[in-house]
Amino acid sequence: RVLFRSARRFLGRYGNPFTRVGADTTGRGAIDWGVYGMPETFVLDGAGRIVYKHVGPITSESLASQLIPAVRAAAGPR
C-alpha cells in the first residue's frame, strides 16, 4: 500500500510518462526517423525536429556528455 501511494503521488506530481508513448504500427515513422536498431534515443526541439540521435544504451557518461547538453540546447534559452 505504501508503494501504491508513493506511485500515485509521483504520477500526481510529474504526470504519467507513458501518455506520450506512441506506436508505429506501419513502420513508416521508423523509416522517416532513420531508426535501424534498438535502443535509440531522440531529442526533439520545440518544433518537433530531431536535433540529436543517440544510438545504443544510455550510460551515465553519455547522459552527462551528450544527452543532457542536447536536451538543454533543444529547450532553447530560458
PDB file of C-alpha atoms in Angstrom:
ATOM      1  CA  ARG A   1       0.000   0.000   0.000  1.00  0.00           C
ATOM      2  CA  VAL A   2       2.839   2.389   0.754  1.00  0.00           C
ATOM      3  CA  LEU A   3       4.365   1.749  -2.682  1.00  0.00           C
ATOM      4  CA  PHE A   4       0.987   2.345  -4.336  1.00  0.00           C
ATOM      5  CA  ARG A   5       0.559   5.675  -2.510  1.00  0.00           C
ATOM      6  CA  SER A   6       4.095   6.697  -3.466  1.00  0.00           C
ATOM      7  CA  ALA A   7       3.447   5.831  -7.093  1.00  0.00           C
ATOM      8  CA  ARG A   8       0.184   7.805  -7.101  1.00  0.00           C
ATOM      9  CA  ARG A   9       1.988  10.794  -5.558  1.00  0.00           C
ATOM     10  CA  PHE A  10       4.716  10.573  -8.213  1.00  0.00           C
ATOM     11  CA  LEU A  11       2.157  10.444 -11.033  1.00  0.00           C
ATOM     12  CA  GLY A  12       0.209  13.309  -9.490  1.00  0.00           C
ATOM     13  CA  ARG A  13       3.323  15.459  -9.295  1.00  0.00           C
ATOM     14  CA  TYR A  14       5.048  14.591 -12.580  1.00  0.00           C
ATOM     15  CA  GLY A  15       2.305  13.111 -14.730  1.00  0.00           C
ATOM     16  CA  ASN A  16       2.240   9.758 -16.449  1.00  0.00           C
ATOM     17  CA  PRO A  17       5.264   9.495 -18.776  1.00  0.00           C
ATOM     18  CA  PHE A  18       3.590   6.737 -20.777  1.00  0.00           C
ATOM     19  CA  THR A  19       0.856   9.019 -22.135  1.00  0.00           C
ATOM     20  CA  ARG A  20       3.427  10.209 -24.696  1.00  0.00           C
ATOM     21  CA  VAL A  21       4.491   6.783 -25.899  1.00  0.00           C
ATOM     22  CA  GLY A  22       3.341   6.054 -29.415  1.00  0.00           C
ATOM     23  CA  ALA A  23       3.139   3.005 -31.620  1.00  0.00           C
ATOM     24  CA  ASP A  24       4.491   2.874 -35.148  1.00  0.00           C
ATOM     25  CA  THR A  25       2.204   0.143 -36.393  1.00  0.00           C
ATOM     26  CA  THR A  26       3.136   0.585 -40.075  1.00  0.00           C
ATOM     27  CA  GLY A  27       6.881   1.130 -39.590  1.00  0.00           C
ATOM     28  CA  ARG A  28       6.726   4.376 -41.585  1.00  0.00           C
ATOM     29  CA  GLY A  29       7.804   6.502 -38.614  1.00  0.00           C
ATOM     30  CA  ALA A  30      10.894   4.351 -38.094  1.00  0.00           C
ATOM     31  CA  ILE A  31      11.851   4.781 -41.734  1.00  0.00           C
ATOM     32  CA  ASP A  32      11.278   8.556 -41.610  1.00  0.00           C
ATOM     33  CA  TRP A  33      13.352   8.901 -38.436  1.00  0.00           C
ATOM     34  CA  GLY A  34      16.167   6.674 -39.639  1.00  0.00           C
ATOM     35  CA  VAL A  35      15.692   4.050 -36.939  1.00  0.00           C
ATOM     36  CA  TYR A  36      17.712   0.953 -37.609  1.00  0.00           C
ATOM     37  CA  GLY A  37      18.180  -0.729 -34.256  1.00  0.00           C
ATOM     38  CA  MET A  38      17.382  -0.610 -30.599  1.00  0.00           C
ATOM     39  CA  PRO A  39      17.927   1.136 -28.340  1.00  0.00           C
ATOM     40  CA  GLU A  40      17.876   4.589 -29.883  1.00  0.00           C
ATOM     41  CA  THR A  41      17.033   7.864 -28.180  1.00  0.00           C
ATOM     42  CA  PHE A  42      15.910  11.006 -29.980  1.00  0.00           C
ATOM     43  CA  VAL A  43      15.882  14.583 -28.697  1.00  0.00           C
ATOM     44  CA  LEU A  44      13.361  16.879 -30.383  1.00  0.00           C
ATOM     45  CA  ASP A  45      13.210  20.645 -30.331  1.00  0.00           C
ATOM     46  CA  GLY A  46      10.044  22.663 -29.741  1.00  0.00           C
ATOM     47  CA  ALA A  47       9.141  22.419 -33.430  1.00  0.00           C
ATOM     48  CA  GLY A  48       9.333  18.630 -33.360  1.00  0.00           C
ATOM     49  CA  ARG A  49      12.598  18.401 -35.303  1.00  0.00           C
ATOM     50  CA  ILE A  50      15.167  15.776 -34.373  1.00  0.00           C
ATOM     51  CA  VAL A  51      18.167  17.662 -33.029  1.00  0.00           C
ATOM     52  CA  TYR A  52      20.075  14.734 -31.548  1.00  0.00           C
ATOM     53  CA  LYS A  53      20.053  10.961 -32.000  1.00  0.00           C
ATOM     54  CA  HIS A  54      21.783   8.597 -29.589  1.00  0.00           C
ATOM     55  CA  VAL A  55      22.315   5.021 -30.737  1.00  0.00           C
ATOM     56  CA  GLY A  56      22.875   2.432 -28.041  1.00  0.00           C
ATOM     57  CA  PRO A  57      22.237   2.230 -24.324  1.00  0.00           C
ATOM     58  CA  ILE A  58      22.327   5.386 -22.230  1.00  0.00           C
ATOM     59  CA  THR A  59      25.236   5.322 -19.830  1.00  0.00           C
ATOM     60  CA  SER A  60      25.983   7.845 -17.103  1.00  0.00           C
ATOM     61  CA  GLU A  61      28.780   9.159 -19.307  1.00  0.00           C
ATOM     62  CA  SER A  62      26.634   9.561 -22.434  1.00  0.00           C
ATOM     63  CA  LEU A  63      23.864  11.112 -20.350  1.00  0.00           C
ATOM     64  CA  ALA A  64      26.196  13.749 -18.914  1.00  0.00           C
ATOM     65  CA  SER A  65      28.269  14.448 -22.011  1.00  0.00           C
ATOM     66  CA  GLN A  66      25.718  14.120 -24.808  1.00  0.00           C
ATOM     67  CA  LEU A  67      22.059  13.792 -23.869  1.00  0.00           C
ATOM     68  CA  ILE A  68      21.708  16.453 -21.185  1.00  0.00           C
ATOM     69  CA  PRO A  69      23.514  19.075 -23.317  1.00  0.00           C
ATOM     70  CA  ALA A  70      21.311  18.130 -26.299  1.00  0.00           C
ATOM     71  CA  VAL A  71      18.132  18.479 -24.239  1.00  0.00           C
ATOM     72  CA  ARG A  72      19.286  21.849 -22.878  1.00  0.00           C
ATOM     73  CA  ALA A  73      20.132  23.082 -26.362  1.00  0.00           C
ATOM     74  CA  ALA A  74      16.782  21.870 -27.717  1.00  0.00           C
ATOM     75  CA  ALA A  75      14.938  23.684 -24.924  1.00  0.00           C
ATOM     76  CA  GLY A  76      16.472  26.970 -26.036  1.00  0.00           C
ATOM     77  CA  PRO A  77      17.263  29.983 -23.888  1.00  0.00           C
ATOM     78  CA  ARG A  78      15.454  30.403 -20.614  1.00  0.00           C
TER      79      ARG A  78
END
